[in-house]
Tab-separated table of C-alpha atoms in Angstrom:
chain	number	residue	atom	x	y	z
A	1	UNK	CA	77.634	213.294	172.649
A	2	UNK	CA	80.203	216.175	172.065
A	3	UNK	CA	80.577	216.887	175.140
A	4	UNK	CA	81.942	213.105	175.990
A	5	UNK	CA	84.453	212.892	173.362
A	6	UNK	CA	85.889	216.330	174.444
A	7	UNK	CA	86.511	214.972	177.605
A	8	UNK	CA	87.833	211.920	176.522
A	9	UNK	CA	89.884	213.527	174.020
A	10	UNK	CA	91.024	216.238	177.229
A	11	UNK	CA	91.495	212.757	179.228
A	12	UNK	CA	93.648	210.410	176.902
A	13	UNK	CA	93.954	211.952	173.543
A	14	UNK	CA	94.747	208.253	172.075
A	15	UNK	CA	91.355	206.658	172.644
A	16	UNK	CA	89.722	208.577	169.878
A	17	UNK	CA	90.159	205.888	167.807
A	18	UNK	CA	88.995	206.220	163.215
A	19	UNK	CA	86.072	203.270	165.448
A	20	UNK	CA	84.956	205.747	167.621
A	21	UNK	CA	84.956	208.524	164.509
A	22	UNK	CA	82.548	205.628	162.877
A	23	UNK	CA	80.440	205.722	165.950
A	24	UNK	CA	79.786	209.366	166.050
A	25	UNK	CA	79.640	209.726	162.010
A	26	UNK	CA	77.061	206.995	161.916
A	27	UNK	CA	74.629	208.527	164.688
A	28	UNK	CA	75.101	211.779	162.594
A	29	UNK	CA	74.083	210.280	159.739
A	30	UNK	CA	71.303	208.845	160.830
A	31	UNK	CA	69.199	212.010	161.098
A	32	UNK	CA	71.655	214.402	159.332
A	33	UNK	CA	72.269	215.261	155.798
A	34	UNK	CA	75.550	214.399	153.883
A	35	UNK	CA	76.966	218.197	154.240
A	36	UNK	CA	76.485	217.266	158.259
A	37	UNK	CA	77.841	214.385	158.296
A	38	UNK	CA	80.818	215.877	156.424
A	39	UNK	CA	80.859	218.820	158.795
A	40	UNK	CA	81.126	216.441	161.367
A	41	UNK	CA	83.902	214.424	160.587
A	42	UNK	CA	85.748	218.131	160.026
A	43	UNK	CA	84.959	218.336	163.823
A	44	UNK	CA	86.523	215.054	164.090
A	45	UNK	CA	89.486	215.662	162.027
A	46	UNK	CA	90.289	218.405	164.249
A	47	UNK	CA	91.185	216.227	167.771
A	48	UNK	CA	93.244	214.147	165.596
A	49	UNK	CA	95.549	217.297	164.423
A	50	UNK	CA	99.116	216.614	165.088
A	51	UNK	CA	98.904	213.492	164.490
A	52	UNK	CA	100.760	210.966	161.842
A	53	UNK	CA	98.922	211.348	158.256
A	54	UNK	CA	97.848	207.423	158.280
A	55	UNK	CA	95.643	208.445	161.126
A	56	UNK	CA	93.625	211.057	159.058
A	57	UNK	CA	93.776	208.420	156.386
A	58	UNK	CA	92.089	205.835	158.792
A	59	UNK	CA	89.406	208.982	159.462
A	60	UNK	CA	88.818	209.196	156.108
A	61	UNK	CA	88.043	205.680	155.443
A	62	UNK	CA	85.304	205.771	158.241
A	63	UNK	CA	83.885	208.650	156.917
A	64	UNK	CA	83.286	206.799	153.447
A	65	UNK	CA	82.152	203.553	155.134
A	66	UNK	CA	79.570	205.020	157.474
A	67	UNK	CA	78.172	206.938	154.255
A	68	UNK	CA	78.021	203.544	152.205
A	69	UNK	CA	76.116	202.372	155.473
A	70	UNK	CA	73.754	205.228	156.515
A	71	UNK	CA	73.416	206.760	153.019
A	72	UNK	CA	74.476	205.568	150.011
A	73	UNK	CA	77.277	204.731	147.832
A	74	UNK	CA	76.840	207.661	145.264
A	75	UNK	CA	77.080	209.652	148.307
A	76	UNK	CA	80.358	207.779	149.290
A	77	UNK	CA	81.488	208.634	145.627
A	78	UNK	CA	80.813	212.259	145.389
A	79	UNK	CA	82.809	212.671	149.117
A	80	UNK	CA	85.393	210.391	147.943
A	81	UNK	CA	85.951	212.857	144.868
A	82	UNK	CA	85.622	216.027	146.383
A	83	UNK	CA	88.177	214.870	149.253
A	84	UNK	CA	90.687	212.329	148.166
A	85	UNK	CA	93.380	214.978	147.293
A	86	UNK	CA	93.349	216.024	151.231
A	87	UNK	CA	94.223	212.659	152.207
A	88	UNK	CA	96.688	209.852	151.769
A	89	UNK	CA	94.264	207.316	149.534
A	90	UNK	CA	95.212	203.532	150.471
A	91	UNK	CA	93.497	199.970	149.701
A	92	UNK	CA	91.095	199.829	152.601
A	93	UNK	CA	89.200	203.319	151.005
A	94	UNK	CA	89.124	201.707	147.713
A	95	UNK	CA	88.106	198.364	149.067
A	96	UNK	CA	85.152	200.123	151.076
A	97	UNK	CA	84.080	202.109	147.996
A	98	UNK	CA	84.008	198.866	145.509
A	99	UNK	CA	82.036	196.870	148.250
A	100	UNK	CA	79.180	198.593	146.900
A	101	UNK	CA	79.030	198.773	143.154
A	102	UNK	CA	75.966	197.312	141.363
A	103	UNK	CA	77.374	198.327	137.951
A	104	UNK	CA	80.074	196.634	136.835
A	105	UNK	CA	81.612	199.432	134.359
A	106	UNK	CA	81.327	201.689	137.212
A	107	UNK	CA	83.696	199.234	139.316
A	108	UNK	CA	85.724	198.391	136.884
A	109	UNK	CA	86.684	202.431	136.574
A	110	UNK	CA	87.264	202.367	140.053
A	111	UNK	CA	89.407	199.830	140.082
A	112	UNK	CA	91.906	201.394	137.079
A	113	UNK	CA	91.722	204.462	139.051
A	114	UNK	CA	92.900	202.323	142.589
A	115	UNK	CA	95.934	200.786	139.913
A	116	UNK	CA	96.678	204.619	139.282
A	117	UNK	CA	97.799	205.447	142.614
A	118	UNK	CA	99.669	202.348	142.667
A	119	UNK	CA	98.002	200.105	145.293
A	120	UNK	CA	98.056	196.090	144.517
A	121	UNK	CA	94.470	194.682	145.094
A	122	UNK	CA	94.175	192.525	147.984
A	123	UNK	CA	91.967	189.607	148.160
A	124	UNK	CA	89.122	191.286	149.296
A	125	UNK	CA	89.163	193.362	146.138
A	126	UNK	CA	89.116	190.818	144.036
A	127	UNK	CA	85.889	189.639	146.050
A	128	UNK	CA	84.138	192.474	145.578
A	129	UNK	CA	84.901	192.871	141.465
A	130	UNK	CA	83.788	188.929	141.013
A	131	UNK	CA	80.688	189.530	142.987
A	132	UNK	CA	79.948	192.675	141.545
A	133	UNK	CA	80.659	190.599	137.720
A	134	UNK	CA	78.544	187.429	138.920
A	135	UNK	CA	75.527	189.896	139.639
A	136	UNK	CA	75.565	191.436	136.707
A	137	UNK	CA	76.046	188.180	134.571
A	138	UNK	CA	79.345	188.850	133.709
A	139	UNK	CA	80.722	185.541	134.632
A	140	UNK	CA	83.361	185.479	131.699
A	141	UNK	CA	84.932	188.152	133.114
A	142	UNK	CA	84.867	186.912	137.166
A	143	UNK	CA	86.886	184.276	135.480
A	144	UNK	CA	89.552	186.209	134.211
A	145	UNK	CA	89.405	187.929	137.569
A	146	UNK	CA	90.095	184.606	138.984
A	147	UNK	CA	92.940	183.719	136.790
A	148	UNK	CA	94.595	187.169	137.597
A	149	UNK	CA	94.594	187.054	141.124
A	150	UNK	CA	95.906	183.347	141.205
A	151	UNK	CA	98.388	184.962	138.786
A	152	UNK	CA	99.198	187.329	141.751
A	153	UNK	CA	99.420	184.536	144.328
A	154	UNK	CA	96.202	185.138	145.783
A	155	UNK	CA	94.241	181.936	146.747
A	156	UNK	CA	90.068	183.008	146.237
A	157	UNK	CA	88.696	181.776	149.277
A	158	UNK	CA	84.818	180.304	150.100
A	159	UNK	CA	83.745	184.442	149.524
A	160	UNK	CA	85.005	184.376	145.794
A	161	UNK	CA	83.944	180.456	145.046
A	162	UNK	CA	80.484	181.708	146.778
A	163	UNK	CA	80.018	184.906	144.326
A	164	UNK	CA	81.218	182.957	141.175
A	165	UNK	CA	78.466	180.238	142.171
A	166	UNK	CA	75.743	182.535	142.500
A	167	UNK	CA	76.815	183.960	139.333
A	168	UNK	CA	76.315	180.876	137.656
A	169	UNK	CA	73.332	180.098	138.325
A	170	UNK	CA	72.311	183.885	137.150
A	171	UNK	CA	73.464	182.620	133.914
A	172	UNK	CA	71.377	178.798	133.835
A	173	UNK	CA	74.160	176.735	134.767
A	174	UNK	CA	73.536	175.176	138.446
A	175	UNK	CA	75.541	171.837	137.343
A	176	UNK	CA	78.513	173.527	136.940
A	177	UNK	CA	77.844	175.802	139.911
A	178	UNK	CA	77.792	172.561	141.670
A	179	UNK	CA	80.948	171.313	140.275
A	180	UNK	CA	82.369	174.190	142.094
A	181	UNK	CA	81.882	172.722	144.819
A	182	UNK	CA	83.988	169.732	143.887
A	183	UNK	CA	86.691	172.115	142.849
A	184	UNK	CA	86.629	173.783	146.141
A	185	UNK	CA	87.601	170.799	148.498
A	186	UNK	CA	90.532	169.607	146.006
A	187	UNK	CA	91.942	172.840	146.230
A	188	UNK	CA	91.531	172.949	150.156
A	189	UNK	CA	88.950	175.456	150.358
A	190	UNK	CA	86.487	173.670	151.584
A	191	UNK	CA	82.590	175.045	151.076
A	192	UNK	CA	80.685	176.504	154.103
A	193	UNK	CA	76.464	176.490	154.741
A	194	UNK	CA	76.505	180.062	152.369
A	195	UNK	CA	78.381	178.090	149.430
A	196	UNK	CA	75.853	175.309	149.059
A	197	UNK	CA	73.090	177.483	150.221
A	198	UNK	CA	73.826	179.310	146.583
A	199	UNK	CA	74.533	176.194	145.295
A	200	UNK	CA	71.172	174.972	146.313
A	201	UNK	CA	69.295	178.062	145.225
A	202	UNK	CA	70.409	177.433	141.601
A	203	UNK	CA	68.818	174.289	141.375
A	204	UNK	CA	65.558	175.438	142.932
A	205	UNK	CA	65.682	178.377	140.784
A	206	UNK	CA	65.651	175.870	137.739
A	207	UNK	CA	62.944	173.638	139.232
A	208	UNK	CA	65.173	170.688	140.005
A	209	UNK	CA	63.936	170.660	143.736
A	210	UNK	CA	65.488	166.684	143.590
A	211	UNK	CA	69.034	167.892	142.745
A	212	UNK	CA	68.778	170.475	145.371
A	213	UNK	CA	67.382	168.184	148.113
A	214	UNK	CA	70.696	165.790	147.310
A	215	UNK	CA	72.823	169.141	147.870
A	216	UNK	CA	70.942	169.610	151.551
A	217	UNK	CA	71.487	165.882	152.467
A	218	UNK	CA	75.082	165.703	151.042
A	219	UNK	CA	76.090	168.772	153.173
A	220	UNK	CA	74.292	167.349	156.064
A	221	UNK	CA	76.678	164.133	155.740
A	222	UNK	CA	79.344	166.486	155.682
A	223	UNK	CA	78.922	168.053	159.169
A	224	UNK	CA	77.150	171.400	157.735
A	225	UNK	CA	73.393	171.606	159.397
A	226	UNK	CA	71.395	173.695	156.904
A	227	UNK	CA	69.940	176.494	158.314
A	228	UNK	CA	66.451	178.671	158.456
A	229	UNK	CA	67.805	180.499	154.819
A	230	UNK	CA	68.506	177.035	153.466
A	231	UNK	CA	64.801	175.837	154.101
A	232	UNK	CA	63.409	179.567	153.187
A	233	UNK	CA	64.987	178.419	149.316
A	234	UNK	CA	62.313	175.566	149.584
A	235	UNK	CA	59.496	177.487	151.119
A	236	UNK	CA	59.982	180.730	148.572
A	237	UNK	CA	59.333	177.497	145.331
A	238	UNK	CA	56.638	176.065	147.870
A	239	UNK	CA	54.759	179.673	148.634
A	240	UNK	CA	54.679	180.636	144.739
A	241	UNK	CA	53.176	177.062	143.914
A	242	UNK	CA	50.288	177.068	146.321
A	243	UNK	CA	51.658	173.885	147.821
A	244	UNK	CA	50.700	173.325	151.478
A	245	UNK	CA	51.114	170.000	151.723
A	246	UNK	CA	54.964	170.175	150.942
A	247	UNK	CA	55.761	173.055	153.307
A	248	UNK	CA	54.394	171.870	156.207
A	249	UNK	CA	56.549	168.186	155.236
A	250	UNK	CA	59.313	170.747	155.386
A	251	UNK	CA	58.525	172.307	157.909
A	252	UNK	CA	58.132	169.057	160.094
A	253	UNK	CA	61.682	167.885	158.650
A	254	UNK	CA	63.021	171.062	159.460
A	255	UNK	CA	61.078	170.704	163.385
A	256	UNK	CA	62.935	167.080	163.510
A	257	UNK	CA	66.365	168.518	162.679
A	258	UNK	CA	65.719	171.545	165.663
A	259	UNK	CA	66.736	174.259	162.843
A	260	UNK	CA	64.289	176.935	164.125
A	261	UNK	CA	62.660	178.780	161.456
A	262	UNK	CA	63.305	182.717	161.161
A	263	UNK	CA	60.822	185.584	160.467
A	264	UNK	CA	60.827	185.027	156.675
A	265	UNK	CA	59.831	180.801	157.370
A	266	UNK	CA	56.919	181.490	159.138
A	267	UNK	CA	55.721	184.140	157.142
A	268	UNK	CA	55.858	181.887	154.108
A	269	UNK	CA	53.750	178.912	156.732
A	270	UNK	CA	51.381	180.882	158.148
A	271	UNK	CA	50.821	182.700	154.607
A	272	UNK	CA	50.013	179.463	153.088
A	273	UNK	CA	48.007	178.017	155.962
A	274	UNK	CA	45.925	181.782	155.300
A	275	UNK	CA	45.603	180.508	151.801
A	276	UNK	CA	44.178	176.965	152.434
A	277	UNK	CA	42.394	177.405	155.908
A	278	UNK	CA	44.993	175.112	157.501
A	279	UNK	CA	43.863	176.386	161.202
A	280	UNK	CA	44.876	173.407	163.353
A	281	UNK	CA	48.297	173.865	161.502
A	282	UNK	CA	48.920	177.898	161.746
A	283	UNK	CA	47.986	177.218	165.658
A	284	UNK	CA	50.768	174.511	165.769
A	285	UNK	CA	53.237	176.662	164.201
A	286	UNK	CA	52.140	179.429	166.684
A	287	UNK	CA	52.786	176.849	169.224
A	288	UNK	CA	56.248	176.226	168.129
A	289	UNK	CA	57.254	179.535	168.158
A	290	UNK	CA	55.641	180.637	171.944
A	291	UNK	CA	57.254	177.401	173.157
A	292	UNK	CA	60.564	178.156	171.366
A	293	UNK	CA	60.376	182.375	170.811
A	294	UNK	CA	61.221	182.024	167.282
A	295	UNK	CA	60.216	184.559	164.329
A	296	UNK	CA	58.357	187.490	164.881
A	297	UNK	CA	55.125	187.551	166.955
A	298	UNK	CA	54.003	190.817	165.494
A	299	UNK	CA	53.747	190.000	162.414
A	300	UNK	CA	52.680	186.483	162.723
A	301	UNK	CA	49.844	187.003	164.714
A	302	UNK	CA	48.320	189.544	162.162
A	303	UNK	CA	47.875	186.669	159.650
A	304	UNK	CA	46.623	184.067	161.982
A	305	UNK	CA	43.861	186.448	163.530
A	306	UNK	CA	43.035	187.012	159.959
A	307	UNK	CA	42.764	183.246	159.393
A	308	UNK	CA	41.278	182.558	162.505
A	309	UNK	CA	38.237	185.179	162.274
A	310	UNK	CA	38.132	184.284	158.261
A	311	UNK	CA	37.239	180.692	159.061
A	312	UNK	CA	34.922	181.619	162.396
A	313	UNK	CA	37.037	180.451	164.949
A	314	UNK	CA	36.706	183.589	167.512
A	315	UNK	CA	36.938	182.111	170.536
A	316	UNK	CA	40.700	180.423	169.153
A	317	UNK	CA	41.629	184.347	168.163
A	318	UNK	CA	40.058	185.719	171.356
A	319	UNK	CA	42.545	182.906	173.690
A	320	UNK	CA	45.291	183.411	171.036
A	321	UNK	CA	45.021	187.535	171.689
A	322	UNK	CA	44.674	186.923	175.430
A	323	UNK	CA	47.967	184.702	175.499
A	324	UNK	CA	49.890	187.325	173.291
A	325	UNK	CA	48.729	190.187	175.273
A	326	UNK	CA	49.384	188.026	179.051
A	327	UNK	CA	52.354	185.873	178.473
A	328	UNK	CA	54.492	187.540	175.454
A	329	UNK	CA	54.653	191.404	176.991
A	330	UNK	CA	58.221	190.994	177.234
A	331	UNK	CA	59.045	189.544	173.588
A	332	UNK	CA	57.144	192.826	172.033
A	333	UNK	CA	58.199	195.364	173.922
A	334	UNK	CA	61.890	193.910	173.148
A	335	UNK	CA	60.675	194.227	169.526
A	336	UNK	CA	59.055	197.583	169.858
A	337	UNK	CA	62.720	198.883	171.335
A	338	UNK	CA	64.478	197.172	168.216
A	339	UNK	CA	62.569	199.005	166.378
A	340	UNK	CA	62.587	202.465	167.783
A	341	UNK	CA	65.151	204.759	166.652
A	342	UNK	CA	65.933	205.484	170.071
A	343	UNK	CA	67.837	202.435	170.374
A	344	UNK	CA	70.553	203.882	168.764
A	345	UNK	CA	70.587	206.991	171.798
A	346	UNK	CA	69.578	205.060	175.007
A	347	UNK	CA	70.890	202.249	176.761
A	348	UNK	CA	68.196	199.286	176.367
A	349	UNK	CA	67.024	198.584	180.181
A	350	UNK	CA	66.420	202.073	179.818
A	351	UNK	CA	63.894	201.631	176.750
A	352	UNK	CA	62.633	198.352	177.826
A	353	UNK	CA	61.651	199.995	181.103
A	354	UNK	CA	59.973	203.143	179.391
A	355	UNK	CA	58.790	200.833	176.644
A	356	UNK	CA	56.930	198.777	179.599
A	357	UNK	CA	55.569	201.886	181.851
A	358	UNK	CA	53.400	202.198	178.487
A	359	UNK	CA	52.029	199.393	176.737
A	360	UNK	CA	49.442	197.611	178.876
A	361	UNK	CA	47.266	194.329	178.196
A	362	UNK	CA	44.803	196.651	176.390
A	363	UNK	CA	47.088	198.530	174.122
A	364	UNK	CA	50.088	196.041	173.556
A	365	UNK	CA	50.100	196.754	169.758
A	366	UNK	CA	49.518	200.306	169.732
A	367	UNK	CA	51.640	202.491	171.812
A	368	UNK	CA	51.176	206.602	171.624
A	369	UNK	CA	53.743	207.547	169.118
A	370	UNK	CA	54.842	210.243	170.557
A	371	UNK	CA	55.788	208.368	173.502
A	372	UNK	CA	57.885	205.853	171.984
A	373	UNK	CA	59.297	208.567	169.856
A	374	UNK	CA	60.443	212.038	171.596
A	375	UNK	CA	62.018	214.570	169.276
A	376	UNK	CA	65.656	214.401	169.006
A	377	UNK	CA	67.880	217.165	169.295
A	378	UNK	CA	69.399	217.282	166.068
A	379	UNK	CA	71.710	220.290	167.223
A	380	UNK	CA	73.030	218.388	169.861
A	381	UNK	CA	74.356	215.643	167.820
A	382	UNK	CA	76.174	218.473	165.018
């Protein structure tokens, strides 16, 4: 990997870009320690000598948001202290570093300390403080966030509207949450599938599954399609209750509409079908998603193999087996190269054709390990 962006470097100085720093950093990081990664982007930081300072700046900044990525954000803070006197400090580094707060007295530092070195907050900073508030149930103060930055001439957009609803209903009140919504299209802001997904999730939250069917319809009429997370609000309520009957009504609404369920819906289907001994319907879901190639296979099949042997049907789980082994080779082994770290090293036809020269009919769901996983040369990567 070195060895290419020497020669880049040797070839056009200019394409080593602070994204191709992020590149390298986060494959580092992957399999590296902090001190590495830091070591690293020292390597880095040399190619980029003689250049203006707002370039090391921009190197900096993708140092500290490929450690809130690969690592974690106390590991973003303890770099960001032991460095920030080396570089030239602008909104962007702040911004990454208060993407990532979970305590709001720990942001709120941060942000005193970005006011210090005299940088304005931009809109997404704002975002960040009022979602970082709203999780922590401080909606009071997202409110006098909001006030401020209108103060400042910044209009919140759907991201800041979204946060404060979710923060609402943290705090038991999904009608006003919903009057957000209201609030929104007066002020020309008008709410997207995320806004009244939250919107939605308050109401389900408090048990009011009619208020939050009205939300789904309403954005229907208003040209937004709810999607698989939408439905997965309903199915989480549904899955906890024991109800059956009601999912799979969903589920057939949700089959009308041709909103294909994710990984997460089926799990909570085929769960429940587990549950009750619902065979004919687990095999029509199962159905569904060969016919379509929705959800995950894998994991899927585990439950309804269970199901199927549980309630004596072996000659169902011996054709099911036989059509996942036969007709669905290339869906797993697609999974099986998501899945490997070695996507991250090798091009994919690569993988999918190694992944293929091992898994036969016989052994689709367990592939040698040590196959699938050579040992990477850490050195080579430093």
């Amino acid at each position: 990997m070195w060895d290419l962006v020497q020669s880049i470097h040797r070839l056009c100085p200019d394409a080593i870009t602070a994204r191709t720093a992020m590149v390298v950093l986060g494959r580092v990081a992957k399999i590296c320690s902090v001190r590495e990664t830091v070591a690293s982007f020292r390597r880095l930081l040399r190619l980029f000598r003689g250049r203006e300072g707002t370039e090391s700046a921009d190197l900096f900044n993708a140092l500290l948001r490929t450690l809130c990525q690969e690592k974690s954000m106390s590991d973003a803070r303890n770099v960001y202290h032991a460095h920030k006197h080396e570089f030239q400090v602008n909104r962007h580094t702040f911004n990454i570093l208060l993407s990532g707060w979970k305590s709001s007295e720990d942001a709120d530092a941060f942000f005193a300390e970005m006011r210090e070195h005299g940088i304005d907050p931009d809109l997404v900073t704002y975002n960040s403080l009022i979602d970082c508030h709203c999780k922590n149930h401080g909606v009071e103060k997202a409110y006098k966030l909001l006030d401020e930055m209108r103060g400042n001439e910044i209009a919140p957009d759907v991201i800041t509207y979204t946060s404060l609803i979710g923060g609402l209903g943290l705090v038991g009140q999904p009608d006003k949450a919903r009057d957000l919504l209201k609030e929104m299209r007066e002020l020309g802001c008008h709410p997207d599938v995320a806004a009244y997904n939250a919107t939605i999730r308050n109401f389900v939250i408090a048990k009011r599954l009619g208020d939050a069917f009205a939300l789904m319809d309403e954005m229907a009429s208003r040209g937004l399609m709810p999607n698989a997370t939408t439905y997965n609000l309903f199915f989480r309520f549904y899955y906890w209750a024991y109800d059956i009957g009601s999912t799979w009504l969903l589920y057939e609404r949700m089959r009308s509409e041709r909103c294909f369920p994710n990984t997460q819906s089926c799990m909570f289907i085929i769960r429940l079908c587990h549950r009750h001994g619902k065979v004919a319907e687990a095999l029509e879901l199962w159905g569904d998603m060969v016919e379509n190639g929705f959800g995950s296979f894998t994991l899927v099949s585990d439950v309804l193999f269970d199901l199927l042997c549980d309630e004596g049907k072996l000659e169902e789980a011996e054709r099911e087996h036989h059509l996942m082994t036969t007709n669905l080779v290339d869906q797993e082994i697609v999974e099986l190269v998501l899945k490997s770290s070695l996507y991250y090293y090798y091009p994919v036809e690569v993988l999918v054709s190694r992944f293929a020269s091992i898994i036969s009919d016989d052994n689709i769901a367990s592939p040698n390990r040590a196959d699938l996983h050579p040992p990477v040369d850490k050195q080579a990567l430093l």
